[in-house]
Short mmCIF file of C-alpha atoms in Angstrom, two decimals:
data_model
loop_
_atom_site.label_atom_id
_atom_site.label_comp_id
_atom_site.label_asym_id
_atom_site.label_seq_id
_atom_site.Cartn_x
_atom_site.Cartn_y
_atom_site.Cartn_z
CA GLN A 470 -2.08 -15.66 11.11
CA ILE A 471 -2.96 -13.67 8.00
CA THR A 472 -1.26 -14.57 4.75
CA LEU A 473 -1.89 -13.57 1.14
CA LYS A 474 -0.40 -14.89 -2.06
CA GLU A 475 -0.73 -13.58 -5.60
CA SER A 476 -0.78 -15.84 -8.63
CA GLY A 477 -1.13 -15.34 -12.35
CA PRO A 478 0.86 -15.07 -15.55
CA THR A 479 4.34 -13.62 -15.47
CA LEU A 480 4.20 -12.53 -19.11
CA VAL A 481 1.31 -11.07 -21.07
CA LYS A 482 1.19 -9.58 -24.54
CA PRO A 483 0.06 -6.04 -25.27
CA THR A 484 -3.75 -5.71 -25.61
CA GLN A 485 -4.31 -8.94 -23.65
CA THR A 486 -6.30 -9.15 -20.43
CA LEU A 487 -4.45 -9.86 -17.19
CA THR A 488 -6.12 -11.98 -14.53
CA LEU A 489 -4.51 -12.15 -11.09
CA THR A 490 -5.71 -14.17 -8.14
CA CYS A 491 -5.07 -13.40 -4.49
CA THR A 492 -5.49 -16.43 -2.25
CA PHE A 493 -5.58 -15.63 1.43
CA SER A 494 -5.90 -17.28 4.82
CA GLY A 495 -6.39 -16.15 8.39
CA PHE A 496 -9.48 -14.06 7.72
CA SER A 497 -12.78 -14.21 5.88
CA LEU A 498 -14.14 -11.79 3.32
CA SER A 499 -17.60 -12.47 4.68
CA THR A 500 -16.69 -10.80 7.99
CA SER A 501 -17.87 -7.24 8.49
CA GLY A 502 -15.12 -4.66 8.02
CA VAL A 503 -12.80 -6.84 5.99
CA GLY A 504 -11.32 -5.72 2.70
CA VAL A 505 -8.63 -6.76 0.21
CA GLY A 506 -6.83 -4.37 -2.09
CA TRP A 507 -4.47 -4.48 -5.04
CA ILE A 508 -1.42 -2.26 -5.33
CA ARG A 509 1.23 -2.32 -8.04
CA GLN A 510 4.82 -1.15 -8.31
CA PRO A 511 6.69 -0.73 -11.61
CA PRO A 512 10.36 -1.72 -11.37
CA GLY A 513 12.26 0.89 -9.37
CA GLU A 514 9.19 3.07 -8.98
CA ALA A 515 6.62 3.96 -6.36
CA LEU A 516 3.49 2.17 -5.21
CA GLU A 517 0.17 2.73 -6.96
CA TRP A 518 -3.18 1.72 -5.45
CA LEU A 519 -5.48 0.00 -7.96
CA ALA A 520 -8.61 -1.37 -6.32
CA LEU A 521 -10.26 -2.47 -3.08
CA ILE A 522 -13.14 -4.84 -2.40
CA PHE A 523 -15.02 -5.02 0.89
CA TRP A 524 -16.91 -7.79 2.68
CA SER A 525 -20.13 -6.09 1.56
CA ASP A 526 -19.05 -6.41 -2.10
CA GLU A 527 -18.54 -2.65 -2.30
CA ARG A 528 -15.74 -1.99 -4.78
CA ARG A 529 -13.49 1.00 -5.22
CA TYR A 530 -11.21 1.63 -8.17
CA SER A 531 -8.48 4.01 -9.14
CA PRO A 532 -10.25 6.50 -11.44
CA SER A 533 -7.32 6.54 -13.87
CA LEU A 534 -7.70 2.77 -14.42
CA ASN A 535 -11.38 2.33 -13.62
CA SER A 536 -12.40 1.44 -17.16
CA ARG A 537 -9.84 -1.36 -17.31
CA LEU A 538 -10.18 -2.93 -13.87
CA THR A 539 -12.58 -5.40 -12.31
CA ILE A 540 -12.20 -6.77 -8.78
CA THR A 541 -14.27 -9.68 -7.55
CA LYS A 542 -14.29 -12.01 -4.59
CA ASP A 543 -15.01 -15.69 -4.03
CA THR A 544 -15.66 -15.99 -0.33
CA SER A 545 -15.91 -19.78 -0.41
CA LYS A 546 -12.44 -20.07 -1.94
CA ASN A 547 -10.87 -17.22 0.07
CA GLN A 548 -9.85 -15.53 -3.15
CA VAL A 549 -9.95 -12.11 -4.72
CA VAL A 550 -9.49 -11.74 -8.46
CA LEU A 551 -8.30 -8.66 -10.32
CA THR A 552 -8.68 -8.36 -14.07
CA MET A 553 -7.03 -5.62 -16.11
CA THR A 554 -7.89 -5.28 -19.77
CA ASN A 555 -5.87 -3.93 -22.69
CA MET A 556 -2.47 -4.44 -21.10
CA ASP A 557 0.39 -2.20 -22.20
CA PRO A 558 4.15 -2.33 -21.55
CA VAL A 559 3.71 0.52 -19.03
CA ASP A 560 1.65 -1.90 -16.93
CA THR A 561 4.78 -3.96 -16.27
CA ALA A 562 4.99 -4.08 -12.49
CA THR A 563 4.95 -6.18 -9.37
CA TYR A 564 1.32 -6.59 -8.35
CA TYR A 565 0.54 -6.96 -4.65
CA CYS A 566 -2.63 -7.89 -2.87
CA ALA A 567 -3.01 -6.67 0.69
CA HIS A 568 -5.37 -6.91 3.66
CA ARG A 569 -7.17 -3.78 4.78
CA ARG A 570 -7.01 -3.10 8.51
CA THR A 571 -10.36 -4.59 9.51
CA ALA A 572 -13.13 -2.14 10.37
CA VAL A 573 -10.63 0.66 10.85
CA ALA A 574 -9.49 2.35 7.68
CA ASP A 575 -8.09 1.75 4.23
CA PHE A 576 -4.44 1.19 5.01
CA PHE A 577 -2.87 -2.22 4.53
CA ASP A 578 -1.43 -4.26 7.36
CA TYR A 579 -0.62 -7.54 5.59
CA TRP A 580 0.78 -7.88 2.09
CA GLY A 581 1.47 -10.74 -0.25
CA GLN A 582 4.97 -11.20 -1.66
CA GLY A 583 3.86 -9.82 -5.00
CA THR A 584 3.98 -11.18 -8.51
CA LEU A 585 5.96 -9.58 -11.32
CA VAL A 586 3.99 -9.17 -14.52
CA THR A 587 5.85 -8.23 -17.68
CA VAL A 588 3.96 -6.89 -20.68
CA SER A 589 5.83 -7.57 -23.88
CA SER A 590 5.22 -8.97 -27.33
CA ASP B 646 -6.56 13.19 -6.37
CA ILE B 647 -4.54 13.98 -3.26
CA GLY B 648 -0.89 14.31 -4.22
CA MET B 649 1.72 13.05 -1.78
CA THR B 650 5.23 14.50 -1.93
CA GLN B 651 8.07 13.15 0.15
CA SER B 652 11.36 14.82 0.93
CA PRO B 653 14.14 14.14 0.53
CA ASP B 654 14.19 11.55 -2.25
CA SER B 655 17.21 9.95 -0.61
CA LEU B 656 18.95 10.30 2.70
CA ALA B 657 22.23 9.04 4.14
CA VAL B 658 22.46 8.86 7.92
CA SER B 659 25.16 7.45 10.17
CA LEU B 660 24.45 4.50 12.43
CA GLY B 661 22.99 5.69 15.71
CA GLU B 662 21.99 9.04 14.30
CA ARG B 663 18.47 10.39 13.71
CA ALA B 664 16.72 10.13 10.36
CA THR B 665 13.80 12.34 9.40
CA ILE B 666 11.56 11.90 6.37
CA ASN B 667 8.86 14.36 5.40
CA CYS B 668 5.57 13.85 3.61
CA LYS B 669 3.28 16.60 2.39
CA SER B 670 -0.23 16.10 1.05
CA SER B 671 -1.86 18.45 -1.44
CA GLN B 672 -5.02 18.51 0.69
CA SER B 673 -5.64 17.96 4.36
CA VAL B 674 -6.08 14.32 5.35
CA LEU B 675 -7.44 15.22 8.78
CA ASN B 676 -10.96 13.97 9.37
CA SER B 677 -12.55 16.56 11.63
CA SER B 678 -15.30 14.17 12.71
CA ASN B 679 -12.87 11.89 14.54
CA ASN B 680 -9.76 14.10 14.66
CA LYS B 681 -7.69 11.43 12.92
CA ASN B 682 -5.13 11.97 10.19
CA TYR B 683 -5.59 9.35 7.47
CA LEU B 684 -1.86 8.92 6.88
CA ALA B 685 0.20 5.72 7.02
CA TRP B 686 3.91 4.98 6.69
CA TYR B 687 5.45 1.85 5.18
CA GLN B 688 8.96 0.44 4.99
CA GLN B 689 10.06 -1.55 1.95
CA LYS B 690 13.30 -3.49 1.84
CA PRO B 691 14.70 -4.78 -1.48
CA GLY B 692 12.77 -7.71 -2.86
CA GLN B 693 10.14 -7.49 -0.14
CA PRO B 694 6.59 -6.14 0.05
CA PRO B 695 5.92 -2.97 2.02
CA LYS B 696 5.58 -3.31 5.78
CA LEU B 697 3.18 -1.14 7.77
CA LEU B 698 5.02 0.98 10.34
CA ILE B 699 2.69 3.79 11.39
CA TYR B 700 -1.00 4.59 10.93
CA TRP B 701 -3.20 7.52 11.97
CA ALA B 702 0.01 9.49 11.36
CA SER B 703 1.46 8.61 14.76
CA THR B 704 0.24 5.18 15.92
CA ARG B 705 3.00 2.60 15.77
CA GLU B 706 2.00 -0.80 14.42
CA SER B 707 2.39 -3.70 16.81
CA GLY B 708 5.92 -5.09 16.77
CA VAL B 709 7.50 -1.99 15.24
CA PRO B 710 10.50 -0.80 17.28
CA ASP B 711 9.88 2.35 19.29
CA ARG B 712 12.74 4.14 17.54
CA PHE B 713 10.19 4.71 14.76
CA SER B 714 7.75 7.56 15.34
CA GLY B 715 5.32 9.57 13.27
CA SER B 716 4.06 13.10 13.73
CA GLY B 717 2.20 15.86 11.97
CA SER B 718 -1.33 16.84 11.11
CA GLY B 719 -3.36 18.19 8.24
CA THR B 720 -0.96 18.28 5.30
CA ASP B 721 2.51 17.95 6.82
CA PHE B 722 3.86 14.75 8.31
CA THR B 723 7.17 13.36 9.49
CA LEU B 724 8.59 9.89 10.04
CA SER B 725 11.51 9.83 12.42
CA ILE B 726 13.95 7.08 13.28
CA SER B 727 15.63 8.06 16.52
CA SER B 728 18.78 5.93 16.33
CA LEU B 729 19.42 4.41 12.93
CA GLN B 730 20.18 0.70 12.81
CA ALA B 731 21.67 -1.16 9.85
CA GLU B 732 18.41 -3.03 9.32
CA ASP B 733 16.56 0.26 8.76
CA VAL B 734 18.09 0.66 5.30
CA ALA B 735 15.00 0.67 3.07
CA VAL B 736 12.67 2.83 1.03
CA TYR B 737 9.95 4.53 3.05
CA TYR B 738 6.54 5.50 1.69
CA CYS B 739 3.69 7.56 3.05
CA GLN B 740 0.10 6.83 2.00
CA GLN B 741 -3.07 8.81 2.41
CA HIS B 742 -6.23 6.77 2.92
CA TYR B 743 -8.52 9.78 3.37
CA SER B 744 -10.08 9.59 -0.07
CA THR B 745 -9.84 7.52 -3.21
CA PRO B 746 -7.69 7.12 -5.13
CA TYR B 747 -5.49 6.23 -2.19
CA THR B 748 -2.12 7.67 -3.07
CA PHE B 749 1.46 7.03 -2.03
CA GLY B 750 4.45 9.31 -1.92
CA GLN B 751 7.28 8.69 -4.37
CA GLY B 752 9.40 7.09 -1.67
CA THR B 753 12.49 8.07 0.28
CA LYS B 754 15.55 5.86 0.08
CA LEU B 755 17.36 5.67 3.40
CA GLU B 756 21.00 4.61 3.39
CA ILE B 757 23.79 4.40 5.89
#
């Protein structure tokens, strides 16, 4: 079955760079149609899509955060990494990685449990 | 960006009664080439990640009870729960995946 798990720091300081890793199983990012996305959710607020990477290495980013985000994949390790530069307290949120419905469309059918990242000095 | 607006923000429904949540997009999310609406619905319970309920606006995800249904086309969509159960207490989100940035509604909190 498909599982995803996010890992990374729980606390980062303002201006630092956040690096989050999504480790998954049950699918391969070398298979045509597969994609993994990142979505975040500030405490008590709505979901915000951040980025998506496809099996082909095509990458899509939220335009509002494009200059700060980088998404990469390591197919051999079954991992997707998201980096976000110049962190600010408003970036405090639970960050989720999620599996894109394969070869269908960009909605997400499996999600990790999420990791809460707090930005504070 | 396509804006997604849900109504109401919160909703209290009695057990066994019908719940209806609306979602309106600022632009059509209907792809005329395949006649599919690029609209999904998720359920999120406290402390849990979102769970996919509905995609293509009206296709129920495998394993989702048939009391959940989706309808609508173009810019106006509805999620209905025909007979509310206690376990349906959650926040519900719509998402458009028609164009990037993929955007979510602000959420509707459903209570008993």
